[in-house]
Coordinates of C-alpha atoms in Angstrom, one line a residue:
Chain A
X1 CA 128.8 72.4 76.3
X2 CA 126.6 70.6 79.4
X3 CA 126.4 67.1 79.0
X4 CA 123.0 66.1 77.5
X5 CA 123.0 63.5 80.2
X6 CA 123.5 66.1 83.2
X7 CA 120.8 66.7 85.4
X8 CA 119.3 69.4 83.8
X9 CA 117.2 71.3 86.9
X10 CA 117.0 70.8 90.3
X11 CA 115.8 73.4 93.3
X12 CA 117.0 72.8 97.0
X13 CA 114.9 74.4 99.1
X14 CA 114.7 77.5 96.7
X15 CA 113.4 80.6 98.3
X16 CA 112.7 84.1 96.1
X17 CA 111.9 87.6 96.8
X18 CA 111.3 90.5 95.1
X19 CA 112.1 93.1 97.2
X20 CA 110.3 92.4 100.4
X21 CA 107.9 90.0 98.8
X22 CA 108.0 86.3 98.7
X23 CA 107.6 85.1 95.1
X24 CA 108.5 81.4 95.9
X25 CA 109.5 79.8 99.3
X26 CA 111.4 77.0 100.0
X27 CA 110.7 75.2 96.8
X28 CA 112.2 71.8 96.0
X29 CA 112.1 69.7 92.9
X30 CA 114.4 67.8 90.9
X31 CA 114.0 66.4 87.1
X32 CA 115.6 63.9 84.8
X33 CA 117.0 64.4 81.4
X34 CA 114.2 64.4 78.9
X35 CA 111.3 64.9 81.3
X36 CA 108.4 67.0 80.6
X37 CA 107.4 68.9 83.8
X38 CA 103.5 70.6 83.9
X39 CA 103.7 73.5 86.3
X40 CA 100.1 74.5 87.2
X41 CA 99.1 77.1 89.7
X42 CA 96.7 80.4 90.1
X43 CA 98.1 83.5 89.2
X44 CA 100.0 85.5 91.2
X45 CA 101.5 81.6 92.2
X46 CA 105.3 81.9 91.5
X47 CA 104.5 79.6 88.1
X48 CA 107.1 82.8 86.3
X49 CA 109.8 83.3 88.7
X50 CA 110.5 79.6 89.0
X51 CA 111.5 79.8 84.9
X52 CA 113.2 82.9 85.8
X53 CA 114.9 81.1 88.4
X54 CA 116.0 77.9 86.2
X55 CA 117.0 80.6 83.4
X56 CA 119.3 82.8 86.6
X57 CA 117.2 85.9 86.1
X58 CA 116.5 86.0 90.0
X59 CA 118.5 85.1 92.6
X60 CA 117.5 83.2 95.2
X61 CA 117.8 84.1 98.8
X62 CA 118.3 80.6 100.3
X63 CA 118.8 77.7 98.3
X64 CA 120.5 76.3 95.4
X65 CA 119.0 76.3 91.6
X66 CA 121.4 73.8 90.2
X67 CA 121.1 74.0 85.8
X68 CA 122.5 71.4 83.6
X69 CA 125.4 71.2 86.7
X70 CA 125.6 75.2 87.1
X71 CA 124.2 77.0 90.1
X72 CA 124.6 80.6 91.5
X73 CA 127.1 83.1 89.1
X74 CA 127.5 80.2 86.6
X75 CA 123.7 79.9 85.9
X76 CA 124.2 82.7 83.3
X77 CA 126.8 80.7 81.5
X78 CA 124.2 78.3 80.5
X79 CA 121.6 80.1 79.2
X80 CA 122.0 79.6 75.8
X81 CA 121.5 75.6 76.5
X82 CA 118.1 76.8 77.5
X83 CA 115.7 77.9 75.0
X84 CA 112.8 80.1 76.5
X85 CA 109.3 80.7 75.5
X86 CA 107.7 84.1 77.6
X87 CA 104.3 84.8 78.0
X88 CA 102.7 86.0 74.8
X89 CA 103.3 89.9 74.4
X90 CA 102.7 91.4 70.8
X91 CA 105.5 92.1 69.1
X92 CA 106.2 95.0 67.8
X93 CA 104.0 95.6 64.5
X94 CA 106.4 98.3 63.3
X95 CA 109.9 96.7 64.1
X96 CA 111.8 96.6 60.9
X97 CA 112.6 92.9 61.4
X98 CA 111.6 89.5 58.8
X99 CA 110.1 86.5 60.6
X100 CA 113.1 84.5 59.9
X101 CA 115.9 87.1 61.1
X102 CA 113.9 87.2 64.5
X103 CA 114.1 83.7 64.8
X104 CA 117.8 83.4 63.6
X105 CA 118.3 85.8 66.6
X106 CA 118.2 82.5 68.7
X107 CA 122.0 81.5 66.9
X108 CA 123.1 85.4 68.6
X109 CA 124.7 84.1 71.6
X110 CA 126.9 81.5 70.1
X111 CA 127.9 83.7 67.0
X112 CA 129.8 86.9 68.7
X113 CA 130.2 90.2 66.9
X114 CA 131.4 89.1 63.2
X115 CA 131.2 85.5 62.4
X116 CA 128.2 84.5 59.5
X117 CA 126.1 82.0 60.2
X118 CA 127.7 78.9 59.0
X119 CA 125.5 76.5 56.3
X120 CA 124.7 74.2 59.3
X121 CA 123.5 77.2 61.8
X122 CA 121.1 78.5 58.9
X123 CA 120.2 75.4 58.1
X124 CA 118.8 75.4 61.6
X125 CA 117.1 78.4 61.0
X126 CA 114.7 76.9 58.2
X127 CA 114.2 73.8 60.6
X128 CA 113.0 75.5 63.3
X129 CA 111.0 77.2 60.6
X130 CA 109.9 74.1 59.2
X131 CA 109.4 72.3 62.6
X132 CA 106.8 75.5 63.7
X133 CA 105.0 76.0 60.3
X134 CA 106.2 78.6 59.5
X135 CA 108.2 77.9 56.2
X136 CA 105.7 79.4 54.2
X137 CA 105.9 83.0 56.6
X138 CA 110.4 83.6 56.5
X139 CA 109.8 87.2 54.4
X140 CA 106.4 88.5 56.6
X141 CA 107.7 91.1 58.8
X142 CA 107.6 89.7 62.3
X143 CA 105.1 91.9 64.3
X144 CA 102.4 91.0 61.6
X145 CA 101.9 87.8 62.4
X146 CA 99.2 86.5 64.2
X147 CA 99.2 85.9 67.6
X148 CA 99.2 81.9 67.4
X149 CA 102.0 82.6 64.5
X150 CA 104.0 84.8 67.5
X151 CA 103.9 82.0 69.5
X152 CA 105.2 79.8 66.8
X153 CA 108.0 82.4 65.8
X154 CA 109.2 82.6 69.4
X155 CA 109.2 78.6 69.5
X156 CA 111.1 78.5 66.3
X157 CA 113.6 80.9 68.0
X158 CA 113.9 78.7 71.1
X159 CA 114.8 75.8 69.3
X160 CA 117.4 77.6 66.9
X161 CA 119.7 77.0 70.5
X162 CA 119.2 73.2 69.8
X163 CA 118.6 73.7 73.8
X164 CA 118.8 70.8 76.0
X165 CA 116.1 72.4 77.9
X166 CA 112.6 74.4 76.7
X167 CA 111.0 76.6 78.9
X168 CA 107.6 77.3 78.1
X169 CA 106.0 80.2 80.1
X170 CA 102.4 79.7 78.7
X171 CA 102.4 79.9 75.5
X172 CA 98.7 79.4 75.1
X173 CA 97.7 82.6 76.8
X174 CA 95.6 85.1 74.6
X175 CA 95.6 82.7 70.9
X176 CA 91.8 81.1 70.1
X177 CA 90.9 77.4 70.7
X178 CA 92.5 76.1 67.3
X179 CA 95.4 77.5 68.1
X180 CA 95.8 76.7 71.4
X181 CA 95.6 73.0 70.5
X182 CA 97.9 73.2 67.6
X183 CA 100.4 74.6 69.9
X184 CA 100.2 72.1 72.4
X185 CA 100.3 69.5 69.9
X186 CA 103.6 70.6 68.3
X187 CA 105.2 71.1 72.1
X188 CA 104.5 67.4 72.7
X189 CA 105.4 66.6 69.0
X190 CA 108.6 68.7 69.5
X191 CA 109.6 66.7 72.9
X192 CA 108.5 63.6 71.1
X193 CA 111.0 64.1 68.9
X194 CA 114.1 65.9 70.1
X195 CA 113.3 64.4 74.0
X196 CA 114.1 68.1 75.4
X197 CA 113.5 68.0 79.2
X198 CA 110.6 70.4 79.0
X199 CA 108.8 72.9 81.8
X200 CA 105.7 74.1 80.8
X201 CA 103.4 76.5 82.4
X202 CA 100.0 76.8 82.3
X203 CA 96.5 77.5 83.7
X204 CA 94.5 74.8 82.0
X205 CA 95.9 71.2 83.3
X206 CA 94.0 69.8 79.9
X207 CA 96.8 71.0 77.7
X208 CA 99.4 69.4 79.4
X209 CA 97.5 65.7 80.6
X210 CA 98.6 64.0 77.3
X211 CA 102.4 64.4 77.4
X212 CA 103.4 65.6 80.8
X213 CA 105.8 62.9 83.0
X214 CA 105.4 65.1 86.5
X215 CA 103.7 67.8 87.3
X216 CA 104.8 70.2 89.9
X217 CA 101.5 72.1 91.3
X218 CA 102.9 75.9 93.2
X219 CA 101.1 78.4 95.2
X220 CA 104.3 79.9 96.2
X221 CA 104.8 77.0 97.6
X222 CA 105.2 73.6 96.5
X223 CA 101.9 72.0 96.7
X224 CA 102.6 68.6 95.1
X225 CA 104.7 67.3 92.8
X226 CA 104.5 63.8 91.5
X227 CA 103.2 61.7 88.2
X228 CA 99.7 62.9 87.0
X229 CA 98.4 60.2 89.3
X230 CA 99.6 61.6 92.7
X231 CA 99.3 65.4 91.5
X232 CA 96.0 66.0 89.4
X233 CA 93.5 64.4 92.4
X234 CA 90.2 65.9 92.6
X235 CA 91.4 67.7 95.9
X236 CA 94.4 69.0 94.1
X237 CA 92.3 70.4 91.2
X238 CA 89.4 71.9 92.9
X239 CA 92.0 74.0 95.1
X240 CA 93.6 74.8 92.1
X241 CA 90.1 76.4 90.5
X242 CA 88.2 77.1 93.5
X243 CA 85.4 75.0 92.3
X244 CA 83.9 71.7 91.8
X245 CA 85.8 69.6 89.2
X246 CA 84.8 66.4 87.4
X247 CA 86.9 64.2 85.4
X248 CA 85.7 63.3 81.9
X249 CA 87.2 60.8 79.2
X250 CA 86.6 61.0 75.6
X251 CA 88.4 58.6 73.1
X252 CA 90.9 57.2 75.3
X253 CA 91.9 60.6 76.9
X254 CA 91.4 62.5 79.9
X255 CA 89.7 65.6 80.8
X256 CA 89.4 68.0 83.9
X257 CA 85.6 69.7 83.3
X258 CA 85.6 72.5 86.2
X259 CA 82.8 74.1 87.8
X260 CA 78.9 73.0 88.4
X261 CA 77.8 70.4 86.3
X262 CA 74.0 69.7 86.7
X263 CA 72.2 66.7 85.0
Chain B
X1 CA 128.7 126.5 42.0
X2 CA 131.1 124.7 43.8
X3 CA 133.2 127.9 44.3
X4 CA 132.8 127.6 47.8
X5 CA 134.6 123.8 48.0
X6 CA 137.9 126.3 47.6
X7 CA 137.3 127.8 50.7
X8 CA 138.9 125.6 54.2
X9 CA 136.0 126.7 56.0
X10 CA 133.5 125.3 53.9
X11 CA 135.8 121.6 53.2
X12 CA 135.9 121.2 57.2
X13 CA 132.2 122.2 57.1
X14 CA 131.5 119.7 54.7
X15 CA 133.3 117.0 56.4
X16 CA 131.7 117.6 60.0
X17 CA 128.3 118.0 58.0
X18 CA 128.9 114.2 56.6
X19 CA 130.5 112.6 59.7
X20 CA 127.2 114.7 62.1
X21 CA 124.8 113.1 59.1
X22 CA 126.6 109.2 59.7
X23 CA 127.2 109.5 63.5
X24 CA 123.6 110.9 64.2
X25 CA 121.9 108.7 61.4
X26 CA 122.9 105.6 62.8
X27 CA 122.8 106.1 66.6
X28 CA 118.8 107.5 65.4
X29 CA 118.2 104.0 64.4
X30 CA 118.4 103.1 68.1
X31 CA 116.6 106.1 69.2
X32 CA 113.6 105.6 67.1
X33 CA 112.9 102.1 67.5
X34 CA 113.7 101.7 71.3
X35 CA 111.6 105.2 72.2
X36 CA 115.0 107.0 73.1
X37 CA 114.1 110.7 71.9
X38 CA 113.7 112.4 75.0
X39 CA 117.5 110.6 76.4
X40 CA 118.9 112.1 73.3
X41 CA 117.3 115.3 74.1
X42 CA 118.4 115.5 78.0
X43 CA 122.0 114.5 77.1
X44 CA 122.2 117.5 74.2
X45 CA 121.1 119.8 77.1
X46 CA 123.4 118.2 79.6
X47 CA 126.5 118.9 77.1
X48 CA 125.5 122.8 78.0
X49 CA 126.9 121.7 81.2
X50 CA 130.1 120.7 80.1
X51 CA 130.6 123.2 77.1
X52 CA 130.0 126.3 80.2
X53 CA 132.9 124.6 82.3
X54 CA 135.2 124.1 79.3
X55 CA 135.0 127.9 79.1
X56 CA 135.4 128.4 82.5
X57 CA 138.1 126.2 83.3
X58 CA 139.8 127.4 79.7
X59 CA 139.6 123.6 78.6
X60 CA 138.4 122.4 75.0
X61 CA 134.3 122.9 75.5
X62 CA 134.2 119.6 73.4
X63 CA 136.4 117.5 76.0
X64 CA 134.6 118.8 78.8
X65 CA 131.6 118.0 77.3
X66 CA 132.3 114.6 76.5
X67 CA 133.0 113.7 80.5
X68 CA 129.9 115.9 80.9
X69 CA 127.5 113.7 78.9
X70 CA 129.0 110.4 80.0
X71 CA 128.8 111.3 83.5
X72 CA 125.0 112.5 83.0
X73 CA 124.5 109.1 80.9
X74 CA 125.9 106.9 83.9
X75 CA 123.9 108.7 86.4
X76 CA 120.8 107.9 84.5
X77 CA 121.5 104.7 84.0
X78 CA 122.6 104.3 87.7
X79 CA 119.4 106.0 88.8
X80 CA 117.4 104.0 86.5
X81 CA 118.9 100.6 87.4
X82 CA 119.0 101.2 91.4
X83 CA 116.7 104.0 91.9
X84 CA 113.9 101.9 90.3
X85 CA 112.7 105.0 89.1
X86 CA 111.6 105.3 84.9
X87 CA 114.0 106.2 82.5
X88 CA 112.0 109.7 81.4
X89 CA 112.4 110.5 85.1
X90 CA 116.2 110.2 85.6
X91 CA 116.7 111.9 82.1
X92 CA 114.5 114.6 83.5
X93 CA 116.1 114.9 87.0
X94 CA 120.0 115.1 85.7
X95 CA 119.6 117.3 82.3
X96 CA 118.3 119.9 84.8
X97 CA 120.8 119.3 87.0
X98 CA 123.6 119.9 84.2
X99 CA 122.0 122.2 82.8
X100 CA 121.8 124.4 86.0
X101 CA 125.8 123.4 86.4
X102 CA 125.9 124.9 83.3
X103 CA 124.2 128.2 84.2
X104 CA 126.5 128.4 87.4
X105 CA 129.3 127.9 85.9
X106 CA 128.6 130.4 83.1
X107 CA 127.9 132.8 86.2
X108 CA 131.5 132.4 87.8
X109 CA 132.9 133.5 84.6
X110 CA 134.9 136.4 85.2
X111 CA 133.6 138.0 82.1
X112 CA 130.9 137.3 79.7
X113 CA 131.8 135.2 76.9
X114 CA 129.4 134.8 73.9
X115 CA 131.0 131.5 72.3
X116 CA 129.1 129.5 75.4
X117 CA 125.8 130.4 73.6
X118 CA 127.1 129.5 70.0
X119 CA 127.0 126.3 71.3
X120 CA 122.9 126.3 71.5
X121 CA 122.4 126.3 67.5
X122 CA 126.0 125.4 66.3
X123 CA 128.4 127.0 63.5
X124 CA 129.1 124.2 61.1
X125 CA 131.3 127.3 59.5
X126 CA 133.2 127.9 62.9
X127 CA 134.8 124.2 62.9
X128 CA 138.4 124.1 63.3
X129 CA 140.9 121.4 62.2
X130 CA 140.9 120.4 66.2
X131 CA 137.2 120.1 66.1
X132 CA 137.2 118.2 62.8
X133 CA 140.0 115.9 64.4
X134 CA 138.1 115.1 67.6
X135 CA 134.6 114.9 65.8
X136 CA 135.9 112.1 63.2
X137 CA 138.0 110.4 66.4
X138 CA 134.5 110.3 68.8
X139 CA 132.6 109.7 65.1
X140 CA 135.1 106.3 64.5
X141 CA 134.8 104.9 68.3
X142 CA 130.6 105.3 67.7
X143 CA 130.2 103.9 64.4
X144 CA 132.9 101.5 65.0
X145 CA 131.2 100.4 68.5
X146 CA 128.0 99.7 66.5
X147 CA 129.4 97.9 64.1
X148 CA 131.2 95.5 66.9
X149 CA 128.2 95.2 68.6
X150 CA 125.5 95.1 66.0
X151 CA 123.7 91.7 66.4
X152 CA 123.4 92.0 70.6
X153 CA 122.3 95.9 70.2
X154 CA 119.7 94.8 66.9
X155 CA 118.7 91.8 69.9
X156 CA 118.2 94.0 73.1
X157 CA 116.3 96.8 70.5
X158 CA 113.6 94.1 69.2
X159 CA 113.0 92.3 72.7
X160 CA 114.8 93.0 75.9
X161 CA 113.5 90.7 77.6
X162 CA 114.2 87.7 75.4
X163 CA 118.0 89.1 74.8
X164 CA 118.8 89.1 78.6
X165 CA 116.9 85.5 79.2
X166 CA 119.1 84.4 75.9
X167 CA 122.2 85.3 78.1
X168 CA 123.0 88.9 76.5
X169 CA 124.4 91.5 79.4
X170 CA 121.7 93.6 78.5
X171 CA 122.4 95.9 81.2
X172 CA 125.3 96.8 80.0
X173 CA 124.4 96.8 76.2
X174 CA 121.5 99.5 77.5
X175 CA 124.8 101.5 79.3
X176 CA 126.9 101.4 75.9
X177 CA 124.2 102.6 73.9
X178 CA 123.7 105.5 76.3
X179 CA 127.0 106.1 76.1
X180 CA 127.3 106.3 72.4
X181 CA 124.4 108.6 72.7
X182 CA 125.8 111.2 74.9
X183 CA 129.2 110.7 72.2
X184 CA 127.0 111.2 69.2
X185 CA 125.2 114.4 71.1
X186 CA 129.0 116.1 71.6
X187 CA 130.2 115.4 67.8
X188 CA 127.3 117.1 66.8
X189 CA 127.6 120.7 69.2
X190 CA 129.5 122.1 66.6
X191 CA 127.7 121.7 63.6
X192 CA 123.9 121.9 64.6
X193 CA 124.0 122.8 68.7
X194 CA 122.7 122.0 71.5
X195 CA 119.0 123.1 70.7
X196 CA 118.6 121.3 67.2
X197 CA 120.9 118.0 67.9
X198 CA 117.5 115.9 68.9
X199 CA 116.6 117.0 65.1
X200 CA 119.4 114.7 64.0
X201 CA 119.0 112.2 66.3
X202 CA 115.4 111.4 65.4
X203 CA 114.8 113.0 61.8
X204 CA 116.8 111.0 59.6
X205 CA 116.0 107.2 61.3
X206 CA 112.1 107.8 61.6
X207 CA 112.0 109.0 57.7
X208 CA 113.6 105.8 56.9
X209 CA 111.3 103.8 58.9
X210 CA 108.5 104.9 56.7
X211 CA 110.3 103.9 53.8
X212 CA 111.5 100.1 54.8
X213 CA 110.1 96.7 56.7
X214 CA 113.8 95.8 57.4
X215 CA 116.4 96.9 59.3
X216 CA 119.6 96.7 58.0
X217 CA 117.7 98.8 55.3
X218 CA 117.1 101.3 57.9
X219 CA 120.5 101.6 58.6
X220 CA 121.4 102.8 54.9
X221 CA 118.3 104.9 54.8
X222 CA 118.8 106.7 57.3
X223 CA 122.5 107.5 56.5
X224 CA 121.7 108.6 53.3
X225 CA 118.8 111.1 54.6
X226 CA 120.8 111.8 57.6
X227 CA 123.9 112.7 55.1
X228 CA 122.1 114.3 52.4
X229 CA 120.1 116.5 54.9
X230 CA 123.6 118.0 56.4
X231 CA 124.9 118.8 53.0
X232 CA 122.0 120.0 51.6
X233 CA 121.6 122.3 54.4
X234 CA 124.9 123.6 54.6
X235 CA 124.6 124.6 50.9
X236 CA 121.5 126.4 51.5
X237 CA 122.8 127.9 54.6
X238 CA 125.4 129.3 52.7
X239 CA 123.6 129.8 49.5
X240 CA 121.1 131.9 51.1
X241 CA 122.9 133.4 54.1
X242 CA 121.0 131.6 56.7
X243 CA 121.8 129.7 60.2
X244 CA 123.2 126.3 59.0
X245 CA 121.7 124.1 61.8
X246 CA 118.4 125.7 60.8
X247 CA 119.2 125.0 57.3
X248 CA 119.6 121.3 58.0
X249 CA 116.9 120.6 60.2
X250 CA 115.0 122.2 58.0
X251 CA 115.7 119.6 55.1
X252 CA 115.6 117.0 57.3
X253 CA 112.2 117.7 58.4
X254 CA 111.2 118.0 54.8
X255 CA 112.3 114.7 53.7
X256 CA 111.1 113.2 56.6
X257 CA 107.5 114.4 55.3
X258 CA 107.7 113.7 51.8
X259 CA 108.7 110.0 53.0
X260 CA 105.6 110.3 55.2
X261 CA 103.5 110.9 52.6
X262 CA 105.1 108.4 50.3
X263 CA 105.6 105.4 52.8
X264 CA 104.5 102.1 51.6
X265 CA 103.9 101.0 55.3
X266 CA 100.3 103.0 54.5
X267 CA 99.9 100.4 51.7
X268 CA 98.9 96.6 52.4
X269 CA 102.1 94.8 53.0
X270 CA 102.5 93.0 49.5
X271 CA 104.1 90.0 51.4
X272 CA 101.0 89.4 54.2
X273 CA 98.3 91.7 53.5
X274 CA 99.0 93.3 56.8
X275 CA 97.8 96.7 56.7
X276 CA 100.1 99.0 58.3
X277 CA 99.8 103.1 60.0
X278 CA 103.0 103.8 60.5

């Protein structure tokens, strides 16, 4: 197992291409265990492919990705250290499958072909359970779930790893308001807790201002990268939405408002 | 009424007609729920290839047409994998392309030989102790692959992409499943053919996924319908003096409806309300 006090990411000058196409280029970044990374950027930005990167599902063609001490072939070999959130896709309504046996999928990789879960691995299972909200949901079958209870399901199955890392690719996309927030709140409760060194990708800067330590700002390239201070400036923002941005604060807490604002 | 249990013919029958109803049952799982029909149907035509050179080399049909469908089932996956192109496109490109080896071949035959096309709708009566014997030895390494590999293949069936970012080789768990697919296609030549295999293949795992929300469930469903549909059509085939693979399609089919027509996923899920079309 990787040493919970390895470095768990770090990109040297990382260049990837799909095909003939530059995805990222020359992108360089390094975090410290327990750090919670924002990734913002427009679409189309490379936000994706730097996950896929960190998780060794792209190669890159110059540079070094460098996971929890592995980098190149080995990447692979620590996967299942990693637990992975992807961008919200329905699951599959009809899939003969209960809510908890989809999330006890997350022990797979660690149990081989015949051994039974052991009391402490299912266990797990209910905590991760518990830990999403989703105690009350085990029996439902899977795809009937709402889409902010997906979300939760694939978190729950993330954390079933007891990863030393959480990739989250955003996992607010396409859920309502409510939702959104409750999400966000049990991703900063979650690293809170467990103090997972944590990426998280996403549009909206707002969901990640309260419990972010850096935030790394791509457009293929590295833009910034720095504490909130040195990343979220109003120049930094307004290229990021292609607009006029103010900054609004409401009970102690930041906000980024974007677009025209008249009195 | 069981007179006929006296007969060889008819035990070897009813022994391919259960191991056909397991192999196909459980392999359907996979086809149904990860959209494989028209691979199952490509490879069935592909073993046409292989059955036509057995006969004209004067090699066991069943052999050849094991290295026949494994050899279509890499080049699809090959083609898929660096060819870019869609699976539905490399099936369709190389089932063609066997089964026009298959024409050719049956073309250099020195003389006509009618046992090629008894291939196309099976004899479950024609099996001999050699077929039984390499049916139940090709029956054992499917089943028993499944079984090794059960949790990865139930992962890479519900999400692909998740499996492969949990660290599952799910390149190669997509190859073995192929695999076991064009193995499943040549244990059942003899019994239901060529023409009817996809019957098996598909009937049997899609009734049973009108009848259950879970899927080791749909495992045992589907063996028992896949099973029952075999024997029951061998005893009607004989019964009433009709083609056996017909026979068993046929009953197939017809479970497969009433379980239609009964399925509780056309109820509201008692668990979450959720109302289902399935």
């Amino acid at each position: 197992m990787a040493s919970p006090t390895e470095q768990p990411v770090r990109f040297d000058h990382v260049t990837v291409a799909y095909q003939q196409s530059i995805a990222i280029e020359d992108v360089s970044f390094e975090l410290s265990p327990g750090e919670f990374l924002g990734i913002i950027g427009p679409n189309g930005s490379g936000k994706t492919t730097l996950l896929r990167a960190v998780l060794g599902l792209v190669r890159p063609v110059s540079g070094n990705v460098v996971v929890l001490g592995a980098a190149g072939r080995e990447l692979p070999n620590v996967r299942r250290h990693i637990g992975y959130v992807p961008q919200r896709r329905a699951l599959d309504p009809q899939f003969p499958i209960s809510v908890r046996d989809a999330v006890a999928m997350g022990l797979y990789p660690t149990l081989g072909a015949f051994r039974r879960p052991t009391a402490g691995e299912q266990a797990r299972v209910e905590q991760a359970l518990a830990a999403v909200g989703l105690s009350e949901s085990t029996g439902h079958v899977a795809g009937h779930l709402s889409g902010g209870q997906q979300q939760r399901l694939l978190i729950a199955r993330a954390l079933v790893q007891e990863p030393q890392i959480l990739l989250l690719d955003e996992p607010t996309s396409a859920v309502d308001v409510a939702t959104r927030s409750a999400i966000v709140e049990l991703v900063r409760r979650l690293h809170a807790e467990r103090r997972l060194t944590t990426l998280y990708v996403t549009h909206d800067v707002n969901e990640v201002l309260p419990c972010v330590d850096k935030v790394l700002y791509i457009n293929r390239t590295v833009r910034a990268f720095g504490s909130c201070a040195q990343v979220l400036s109003r120049e930094t923002l307004e290229a990021l939405y292609g607009g006029r941005v103010i900054f609004a604060e409401e009970g102690g807490r930041q906000y980024v408002v974007v677009g025209d604002h008249h009195a | 009424m069981l007179d006929f249990l006296h007969y060889g013919f008819m035990q070897r029958a009813l022994l391919s007609s259960v191991i056909v109803g397991t192999t196909c049952s459980c392999i359907g799982v996979f086809v149904v729920l990860r959209g494989m029909a028209f691979a199952g149907s490509g490879l069935a035509h592909a073993a046409f290839g292989g059955v036509a050179l057995g006969f004209l080399l004067a090699v066991n049909p069943l052999f050849a047409a094991v290295l026949f469908c494994l050899g279509t089932a890499g080049l699809i996956q090959a083609a898929t994998r660096r060819a870019q192109l869609r699976m539905d496109a490399a099936i369709g490109i190389f089932f063609a392309f066997a089964m026009a080896l298959g024409v050719l071949f049956i073309g250099l035959m020195k003389r006509y030989d009618a046992r090629v096309y008894g291939y196309l709708f099976g004899n479950v009566l024609g099996v001999t102790p050699g077929n039984l014997v390499m049916m139940a030895v090709l029956a054992l390494v499917v089943i028993g692959t499944i079984l090794l590999f059960y949790r990865p293949l139930k992962f890479l069936t519900f999400d692909e992409d998740m499996a492969e970012a949990s660290g599952l080789p799910t390149v190669a768990l997509a190859a073995l499943l192929l695999g076991l697919l064009a193995l499943t296609v040549v244990v059942s030549l003899k019994t239901v053919g060529i023409i009817l295999v996809e019957a098996l293949l598909v009937t049997p795992a899609a009734t049973a996924y009108q009848l259950t929300h879970k899927y080791g469930m749909m495992f045992v469903l589907s063996w028992i319908v896949g099973v029952l549909s075999c024997v029951t059509g061998l005893v009607v085939s004989y019964v009433l003096g009709i083609p056996s693979g017909a026979a068993i399609v046929i009953v197939a089919t017809l479970l497969f409806a009433l379980a239609a027509l009964l399925s509780p996923k056309r109820r509201k899920c008692k668990v979450c309300g959720h109302e289902s079309s399935a």
